[in-house]
PDB file of C-alpha atoms and ligand atoms in Angstrom:
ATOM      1  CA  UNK Z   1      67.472 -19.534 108.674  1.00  0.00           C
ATOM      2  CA  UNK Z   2      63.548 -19.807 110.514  1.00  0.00           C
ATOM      3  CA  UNK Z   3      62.496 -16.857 111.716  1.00  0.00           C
ATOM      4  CA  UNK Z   4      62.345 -16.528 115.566  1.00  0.00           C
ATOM      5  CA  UNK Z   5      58.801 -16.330 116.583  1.00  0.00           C
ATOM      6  CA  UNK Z   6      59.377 -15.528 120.020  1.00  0.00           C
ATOM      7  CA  UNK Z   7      58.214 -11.699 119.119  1.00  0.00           C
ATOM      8  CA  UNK Z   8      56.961 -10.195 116.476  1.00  0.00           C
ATOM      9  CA  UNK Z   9      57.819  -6.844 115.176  1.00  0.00           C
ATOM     10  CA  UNK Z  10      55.155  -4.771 113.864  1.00  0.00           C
ATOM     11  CA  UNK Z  11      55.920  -1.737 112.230  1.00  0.00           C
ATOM     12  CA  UNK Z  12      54.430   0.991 110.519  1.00  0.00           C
ATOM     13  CA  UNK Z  13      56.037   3.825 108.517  1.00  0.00           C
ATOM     14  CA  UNK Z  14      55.035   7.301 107.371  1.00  0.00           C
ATOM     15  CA  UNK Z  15      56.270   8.577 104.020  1.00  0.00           C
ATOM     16  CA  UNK Z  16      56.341  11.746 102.341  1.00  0.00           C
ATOM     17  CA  UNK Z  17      53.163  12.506 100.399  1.00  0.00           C
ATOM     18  CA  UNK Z  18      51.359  14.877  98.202  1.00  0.00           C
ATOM     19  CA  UNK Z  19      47.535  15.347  96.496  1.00  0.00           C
ATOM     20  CA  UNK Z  20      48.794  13.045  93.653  1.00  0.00           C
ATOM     21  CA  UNK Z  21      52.247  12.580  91.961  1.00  0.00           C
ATOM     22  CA  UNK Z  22      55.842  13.685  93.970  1.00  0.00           C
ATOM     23  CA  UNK Z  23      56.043  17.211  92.295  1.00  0.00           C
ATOM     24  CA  UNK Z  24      58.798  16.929  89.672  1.00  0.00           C
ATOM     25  CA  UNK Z  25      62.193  15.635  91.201  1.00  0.00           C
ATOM     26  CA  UNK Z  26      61.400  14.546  94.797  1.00  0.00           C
ATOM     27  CA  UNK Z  27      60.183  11.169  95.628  1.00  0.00           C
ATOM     28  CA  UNK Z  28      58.714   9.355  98.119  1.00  0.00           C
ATOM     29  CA  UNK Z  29      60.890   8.980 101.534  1.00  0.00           C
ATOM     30  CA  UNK Z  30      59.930   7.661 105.103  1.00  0.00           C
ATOM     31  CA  UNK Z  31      60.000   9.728 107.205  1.00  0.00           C
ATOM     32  CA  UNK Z  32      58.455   7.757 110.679  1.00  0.00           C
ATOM     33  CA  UNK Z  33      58.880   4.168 111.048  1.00  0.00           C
ATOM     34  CA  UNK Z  34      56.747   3.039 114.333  1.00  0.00           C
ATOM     35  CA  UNK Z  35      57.855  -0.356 115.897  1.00  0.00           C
ATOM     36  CA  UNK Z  36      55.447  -2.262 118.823  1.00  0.00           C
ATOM     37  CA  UNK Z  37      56.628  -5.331 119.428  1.00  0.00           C
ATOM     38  CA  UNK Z  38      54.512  -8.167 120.126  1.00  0.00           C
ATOM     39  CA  UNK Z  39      55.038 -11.250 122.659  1.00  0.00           C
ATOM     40  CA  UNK Z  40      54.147 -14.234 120.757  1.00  0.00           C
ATOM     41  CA  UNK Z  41      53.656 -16.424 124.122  1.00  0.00           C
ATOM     42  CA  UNK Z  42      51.999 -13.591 126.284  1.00  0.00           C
ATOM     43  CA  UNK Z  43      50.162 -11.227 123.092  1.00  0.00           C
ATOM     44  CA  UNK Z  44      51.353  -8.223 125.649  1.00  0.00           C
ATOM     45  CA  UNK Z  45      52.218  -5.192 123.063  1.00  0.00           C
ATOM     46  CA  UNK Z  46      55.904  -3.588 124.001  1.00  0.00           C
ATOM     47  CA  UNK Z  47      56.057   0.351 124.019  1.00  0.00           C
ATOM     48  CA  UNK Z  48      55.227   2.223 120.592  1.00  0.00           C
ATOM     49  CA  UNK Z  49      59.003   3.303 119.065  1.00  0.00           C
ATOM     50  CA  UNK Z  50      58.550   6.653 117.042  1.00  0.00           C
ATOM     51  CA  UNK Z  51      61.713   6.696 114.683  1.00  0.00           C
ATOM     52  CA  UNK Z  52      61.776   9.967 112.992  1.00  0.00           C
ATOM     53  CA  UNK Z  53      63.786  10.192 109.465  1.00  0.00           C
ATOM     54  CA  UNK Z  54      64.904  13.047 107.836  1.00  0.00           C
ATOM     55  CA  UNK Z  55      63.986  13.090 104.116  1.00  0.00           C
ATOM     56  CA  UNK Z  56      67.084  14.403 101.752  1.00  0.00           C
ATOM     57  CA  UNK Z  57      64.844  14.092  98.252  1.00  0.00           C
ATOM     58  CA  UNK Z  58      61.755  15.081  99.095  1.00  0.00           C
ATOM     59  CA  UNK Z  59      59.786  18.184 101.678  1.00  0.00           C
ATOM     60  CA  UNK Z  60      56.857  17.603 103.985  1.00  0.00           C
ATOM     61  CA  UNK Z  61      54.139  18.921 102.041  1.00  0.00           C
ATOM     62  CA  UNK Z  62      51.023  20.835 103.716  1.00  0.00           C
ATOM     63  CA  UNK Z  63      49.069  17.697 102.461  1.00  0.00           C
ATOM     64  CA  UNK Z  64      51.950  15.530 104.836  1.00  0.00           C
ATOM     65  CA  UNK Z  65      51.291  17.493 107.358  1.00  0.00           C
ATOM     66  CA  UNK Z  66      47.464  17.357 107.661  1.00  0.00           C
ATOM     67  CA  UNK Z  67      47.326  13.385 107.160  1.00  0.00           C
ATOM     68  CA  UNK Z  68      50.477  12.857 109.446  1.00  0.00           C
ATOM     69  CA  UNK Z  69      50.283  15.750 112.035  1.00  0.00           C
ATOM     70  CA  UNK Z  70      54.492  15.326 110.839  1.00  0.00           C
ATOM     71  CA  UNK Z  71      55.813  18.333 110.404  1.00  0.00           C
ATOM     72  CA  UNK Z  72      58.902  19.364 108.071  1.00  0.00           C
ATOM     73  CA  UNK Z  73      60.932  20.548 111.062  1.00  0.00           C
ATOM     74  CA  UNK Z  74      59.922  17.502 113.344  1.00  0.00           C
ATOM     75  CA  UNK Z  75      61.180  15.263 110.361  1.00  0.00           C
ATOM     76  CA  UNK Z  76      64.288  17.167 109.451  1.00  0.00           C
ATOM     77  CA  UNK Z  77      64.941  16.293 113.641  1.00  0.00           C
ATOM     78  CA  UNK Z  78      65.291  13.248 112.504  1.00  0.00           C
ATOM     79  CA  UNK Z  79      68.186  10.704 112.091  1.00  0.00           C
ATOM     80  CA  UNK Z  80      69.458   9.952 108.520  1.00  0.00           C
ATOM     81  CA  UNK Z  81      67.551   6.481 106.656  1.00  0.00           C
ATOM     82  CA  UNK Z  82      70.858   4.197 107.155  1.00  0.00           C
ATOM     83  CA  UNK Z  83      71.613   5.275 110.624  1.00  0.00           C
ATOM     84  CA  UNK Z  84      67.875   4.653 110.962  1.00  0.00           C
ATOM     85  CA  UNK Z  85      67.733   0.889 109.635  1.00  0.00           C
ATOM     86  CA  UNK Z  86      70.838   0.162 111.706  1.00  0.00           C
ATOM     87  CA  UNK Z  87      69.101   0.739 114.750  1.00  0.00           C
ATOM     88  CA  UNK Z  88      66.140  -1.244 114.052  1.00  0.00           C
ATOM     89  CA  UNK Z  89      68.060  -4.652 112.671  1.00  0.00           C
ATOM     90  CA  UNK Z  90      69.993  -3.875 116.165  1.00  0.00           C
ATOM     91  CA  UNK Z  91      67.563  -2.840 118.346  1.00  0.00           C
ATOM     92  CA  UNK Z  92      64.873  -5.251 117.636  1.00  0.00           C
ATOM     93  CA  UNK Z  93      66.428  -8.383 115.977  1.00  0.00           C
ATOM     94  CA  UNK Z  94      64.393  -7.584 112.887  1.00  0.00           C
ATOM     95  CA  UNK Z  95      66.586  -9.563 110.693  1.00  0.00           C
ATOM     96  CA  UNK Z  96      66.245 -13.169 113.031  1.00  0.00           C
ATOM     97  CA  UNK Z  97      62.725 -12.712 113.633  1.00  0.00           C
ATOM     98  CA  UNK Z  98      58.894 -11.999 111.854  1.00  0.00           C
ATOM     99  CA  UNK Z  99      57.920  -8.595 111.043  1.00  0.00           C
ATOM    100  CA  UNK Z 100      54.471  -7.687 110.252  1.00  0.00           C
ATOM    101  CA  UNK Z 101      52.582  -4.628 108.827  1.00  0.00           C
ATOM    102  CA  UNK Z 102      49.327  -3.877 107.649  1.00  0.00           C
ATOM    103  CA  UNK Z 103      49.075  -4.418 103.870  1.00  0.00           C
ATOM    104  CA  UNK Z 104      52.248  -4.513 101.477  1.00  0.00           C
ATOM    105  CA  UNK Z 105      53.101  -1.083 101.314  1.00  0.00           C
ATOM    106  CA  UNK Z 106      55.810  -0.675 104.148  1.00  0.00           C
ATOM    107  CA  UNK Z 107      57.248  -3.867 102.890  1.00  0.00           C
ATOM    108  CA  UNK Z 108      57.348  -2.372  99.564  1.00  0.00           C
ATOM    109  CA  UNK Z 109      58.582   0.934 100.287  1.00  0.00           C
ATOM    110  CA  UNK Z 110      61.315  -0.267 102.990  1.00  0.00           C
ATOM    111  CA  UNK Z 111      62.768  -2.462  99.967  1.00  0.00           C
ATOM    112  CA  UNK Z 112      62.450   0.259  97.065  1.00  0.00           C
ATOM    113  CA  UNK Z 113      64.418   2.740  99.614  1.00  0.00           C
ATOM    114  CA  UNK Z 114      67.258   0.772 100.622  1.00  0.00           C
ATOM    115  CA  UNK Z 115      67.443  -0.627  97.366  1.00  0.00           C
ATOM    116  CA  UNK Z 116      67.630   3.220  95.921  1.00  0.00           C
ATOM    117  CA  UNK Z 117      70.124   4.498  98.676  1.00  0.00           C
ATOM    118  CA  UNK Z 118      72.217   1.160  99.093  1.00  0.00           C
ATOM    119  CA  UNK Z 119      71.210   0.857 102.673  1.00  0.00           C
ATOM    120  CA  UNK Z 120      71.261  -2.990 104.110  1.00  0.00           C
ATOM    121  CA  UNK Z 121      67.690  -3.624 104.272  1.00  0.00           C
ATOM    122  CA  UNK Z 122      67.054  -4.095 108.393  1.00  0.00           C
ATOM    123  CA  UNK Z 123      64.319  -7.119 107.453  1.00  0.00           C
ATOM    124  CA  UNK Z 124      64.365 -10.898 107.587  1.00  0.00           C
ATOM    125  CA  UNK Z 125      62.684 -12.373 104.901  1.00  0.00           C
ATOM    126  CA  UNK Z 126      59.501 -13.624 107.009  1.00  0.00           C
ATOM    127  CA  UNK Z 127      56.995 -10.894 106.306  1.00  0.00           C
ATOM    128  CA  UNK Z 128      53.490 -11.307 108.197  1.00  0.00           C
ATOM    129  CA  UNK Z 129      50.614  -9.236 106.122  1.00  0.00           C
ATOM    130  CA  UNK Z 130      48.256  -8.368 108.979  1.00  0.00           C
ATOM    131  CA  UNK Z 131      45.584  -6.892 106.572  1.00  0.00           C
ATOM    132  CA  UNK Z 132      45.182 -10.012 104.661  1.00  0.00           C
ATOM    133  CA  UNK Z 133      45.358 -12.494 108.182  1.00  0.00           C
ATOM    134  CA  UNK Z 134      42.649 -10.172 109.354  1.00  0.00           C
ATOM    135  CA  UNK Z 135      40.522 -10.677 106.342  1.00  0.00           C
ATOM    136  CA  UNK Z 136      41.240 -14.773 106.321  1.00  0.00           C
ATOM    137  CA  UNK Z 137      40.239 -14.881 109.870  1.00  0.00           C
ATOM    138  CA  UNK Z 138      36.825 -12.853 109.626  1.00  0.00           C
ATOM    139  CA  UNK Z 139      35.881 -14.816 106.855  1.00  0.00           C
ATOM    140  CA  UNK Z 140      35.789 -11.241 105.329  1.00  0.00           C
ATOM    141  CA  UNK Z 141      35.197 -11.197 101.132  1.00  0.00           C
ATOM    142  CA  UNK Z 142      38.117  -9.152 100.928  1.00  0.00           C
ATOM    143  CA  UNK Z 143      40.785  -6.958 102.569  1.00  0.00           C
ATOM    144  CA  UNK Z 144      39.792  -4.207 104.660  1.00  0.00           C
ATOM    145  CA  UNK Z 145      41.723  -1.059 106.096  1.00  0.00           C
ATOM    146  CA  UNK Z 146      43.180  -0.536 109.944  1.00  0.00           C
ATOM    147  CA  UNK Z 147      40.443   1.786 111.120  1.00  0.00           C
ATOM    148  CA  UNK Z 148      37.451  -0.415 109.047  1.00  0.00           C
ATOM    149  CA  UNK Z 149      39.283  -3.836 110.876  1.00  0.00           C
ATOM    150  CA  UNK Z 150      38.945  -1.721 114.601  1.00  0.00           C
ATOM    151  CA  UNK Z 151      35.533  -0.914 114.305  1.00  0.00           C
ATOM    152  CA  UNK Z 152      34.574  -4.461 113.029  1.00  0.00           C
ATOM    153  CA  UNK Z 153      35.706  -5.560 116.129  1.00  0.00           C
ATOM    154  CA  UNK Z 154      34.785  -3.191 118.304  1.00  0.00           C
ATOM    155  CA  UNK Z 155      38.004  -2.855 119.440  1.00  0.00           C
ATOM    156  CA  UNK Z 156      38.872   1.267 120.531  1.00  0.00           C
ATOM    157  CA  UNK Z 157      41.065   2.812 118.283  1.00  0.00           C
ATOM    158  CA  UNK Z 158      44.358   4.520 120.240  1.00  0.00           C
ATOM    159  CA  UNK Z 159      46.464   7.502 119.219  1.00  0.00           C
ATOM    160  CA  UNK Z 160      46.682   9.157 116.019  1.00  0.00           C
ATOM    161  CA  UNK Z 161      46.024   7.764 113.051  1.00  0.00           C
ATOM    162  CA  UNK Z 162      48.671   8.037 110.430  1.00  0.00           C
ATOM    163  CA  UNK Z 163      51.746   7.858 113.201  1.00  0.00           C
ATOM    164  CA  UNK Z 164      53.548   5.284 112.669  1.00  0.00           C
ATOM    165  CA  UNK Z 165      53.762   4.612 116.733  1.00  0.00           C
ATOM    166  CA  UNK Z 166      50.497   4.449 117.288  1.00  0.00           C
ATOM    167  CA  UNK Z 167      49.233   2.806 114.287  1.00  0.00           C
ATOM    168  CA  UNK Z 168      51.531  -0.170 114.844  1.00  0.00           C
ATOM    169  CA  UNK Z 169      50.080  -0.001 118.404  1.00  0.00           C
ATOM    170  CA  UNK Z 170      46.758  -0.766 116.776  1.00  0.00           C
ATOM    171  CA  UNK Z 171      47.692  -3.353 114.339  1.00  0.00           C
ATOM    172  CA  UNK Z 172      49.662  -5.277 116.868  1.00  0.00           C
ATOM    173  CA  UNK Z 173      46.428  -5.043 118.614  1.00  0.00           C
ATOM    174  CA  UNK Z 174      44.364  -6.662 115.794  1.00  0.00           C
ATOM    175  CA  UNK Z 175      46.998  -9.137 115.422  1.00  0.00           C
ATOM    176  CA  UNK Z 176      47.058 -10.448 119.088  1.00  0.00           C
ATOM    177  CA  UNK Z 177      43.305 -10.361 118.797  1.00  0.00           C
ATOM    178  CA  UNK Z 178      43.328 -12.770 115.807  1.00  0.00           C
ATOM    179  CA  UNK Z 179      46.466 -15.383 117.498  1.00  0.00           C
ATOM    180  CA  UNK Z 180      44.063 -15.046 120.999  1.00  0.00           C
ATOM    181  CA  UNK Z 181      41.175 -16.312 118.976  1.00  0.00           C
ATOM    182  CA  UNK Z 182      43.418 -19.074 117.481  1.00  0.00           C
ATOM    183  CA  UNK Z 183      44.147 -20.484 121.232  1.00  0.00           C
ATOM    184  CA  UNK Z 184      41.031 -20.078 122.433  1.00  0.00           C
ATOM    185  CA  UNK Z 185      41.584 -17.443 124.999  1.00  0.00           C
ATOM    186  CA  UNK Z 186      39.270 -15.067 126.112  1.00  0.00           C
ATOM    187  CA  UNK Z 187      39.121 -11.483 124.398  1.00  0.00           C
ATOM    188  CA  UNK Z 188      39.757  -9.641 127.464  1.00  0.00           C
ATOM    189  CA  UNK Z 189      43.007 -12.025 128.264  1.00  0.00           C
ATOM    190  CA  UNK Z 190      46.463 -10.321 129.386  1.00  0.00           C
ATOM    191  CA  UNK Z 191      46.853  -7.097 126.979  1.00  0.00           C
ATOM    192  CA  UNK Z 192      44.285  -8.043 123.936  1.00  0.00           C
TER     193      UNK Z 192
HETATM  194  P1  AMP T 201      49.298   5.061 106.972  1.00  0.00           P
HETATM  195  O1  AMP T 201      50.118   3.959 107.533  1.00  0.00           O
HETATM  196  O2  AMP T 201      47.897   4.708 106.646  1.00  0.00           O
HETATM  197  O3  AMP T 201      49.381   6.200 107.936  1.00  0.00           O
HETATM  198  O4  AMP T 201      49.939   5.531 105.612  1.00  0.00           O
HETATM  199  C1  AMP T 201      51.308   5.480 105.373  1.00  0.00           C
HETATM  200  C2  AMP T 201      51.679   6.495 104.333  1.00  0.00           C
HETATM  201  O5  AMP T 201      50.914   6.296 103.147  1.00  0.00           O
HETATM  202  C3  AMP T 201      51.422   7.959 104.708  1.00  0.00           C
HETATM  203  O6  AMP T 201      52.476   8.504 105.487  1.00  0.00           O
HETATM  204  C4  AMP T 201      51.361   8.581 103.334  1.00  0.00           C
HETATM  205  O7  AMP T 201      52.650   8.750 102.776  1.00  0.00           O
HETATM  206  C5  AMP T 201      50.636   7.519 102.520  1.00  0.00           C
HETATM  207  N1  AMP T 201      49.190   7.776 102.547  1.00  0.00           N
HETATM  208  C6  AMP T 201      48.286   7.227 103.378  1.00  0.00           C
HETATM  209  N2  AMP T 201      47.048   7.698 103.127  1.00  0.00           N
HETATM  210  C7  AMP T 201      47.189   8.575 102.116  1.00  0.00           C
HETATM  211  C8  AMP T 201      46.297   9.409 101.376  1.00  0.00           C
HETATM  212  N3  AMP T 201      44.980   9.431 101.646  1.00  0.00           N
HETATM  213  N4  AMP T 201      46.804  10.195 100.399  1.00  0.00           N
HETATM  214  C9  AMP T 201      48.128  10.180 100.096  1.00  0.00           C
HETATM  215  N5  AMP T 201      49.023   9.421 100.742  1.00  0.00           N
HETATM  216  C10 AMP T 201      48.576   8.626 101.737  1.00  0.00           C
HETATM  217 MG1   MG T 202      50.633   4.796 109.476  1.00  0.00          MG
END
């Protein structure tokens, strides 16, 4: 079935990380997936949606914890990966309607953990890469990274960096930017 383009759901996730390789027998979990919804026909940005996960394979490492300000007892707070993914096919009609994220990595690692756990993936098949849109519309040479594509365009970064909330905040900010530009509208239009 088309995918409803009446909102777009832009989401961001936070995963379990360390200097270099998982250390021997974890791997790499979510453990935040951020949601901000976009309206398509307004480009207002819904609230930011912090889901936190608890991780069953793998530990917050002191490295996690510095990039994501997540900490292992926030995260182990946190509702179970299925019970997770239920609520955002529910909650947000992710299966009937576009989902975006910056780059391919969610995408990726959404797929490789429901795959691994048998969890229904929550997803539609209409994936919208933000980071290469971004780059297409600039006229850029190649793709760039979230904080690199706000201060391009002088845009103000909000939040923290490396929460999923607030970093699909900003990349459903740099996506209404680049549809407002494609009607014509005026930067400071509505909630661009
Ligand atoms: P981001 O959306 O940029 O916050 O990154 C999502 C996830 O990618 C993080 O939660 C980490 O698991 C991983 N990641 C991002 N940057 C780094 C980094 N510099 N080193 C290791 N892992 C990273
Ligand atoms: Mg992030």
């Amino acid at each position: 079935m088309a995918a409803r383009l009446d909102r777009i759901v832009v989401v961001d996730i936070e995963a379990t990380c360390w200097e270099g390789e998982p250390p021997p027998g974890q791997v790499r979990e979510i453990i935040e997936v951020g949601v901000c919804v976009l309206n398509v026909g307004t480009l207002e940005r819904g609230e930011r949606v912090s889901l936190l996960v608890r991780p069953t394979r793998s530990e917050v490492s002191p490295f996690c914890t510095t990039l994501t300000t997540l900490t292992a007892d926030q995260v182990a707070a946190g509702r179970p990966f299925t019970e997770t993914c239920a609520e955002i096919g529910k909650r947000f009609s992710a299966r009937e309607r576009c989902w975006a994220s910056w780059g391919d990595f969610d995408r990726k690692v959404f797929a490789e953990q429901c795959d691994r756990e048998s969890v229904p993936y929550p997803f539609g098949p209409t994936h919208l890469n933000v980071k290469t849109l971004h780059g297409l519309a600039h006229s850029l040479p190649h793709e760039i990274g979230m904080m690199a594509a706000i201060a391009q365009t002088s845009r103000k970064h909000d939040g923290t960096h490396h929460r999923g909330h607030d970093d699909a905040w900003n990349i459903a900010g740099l996506l209404a930017a680049i549809l407002a530009a494609a009607r014509g509208w005026p930067s400071d239009r509505g909630g661009i």
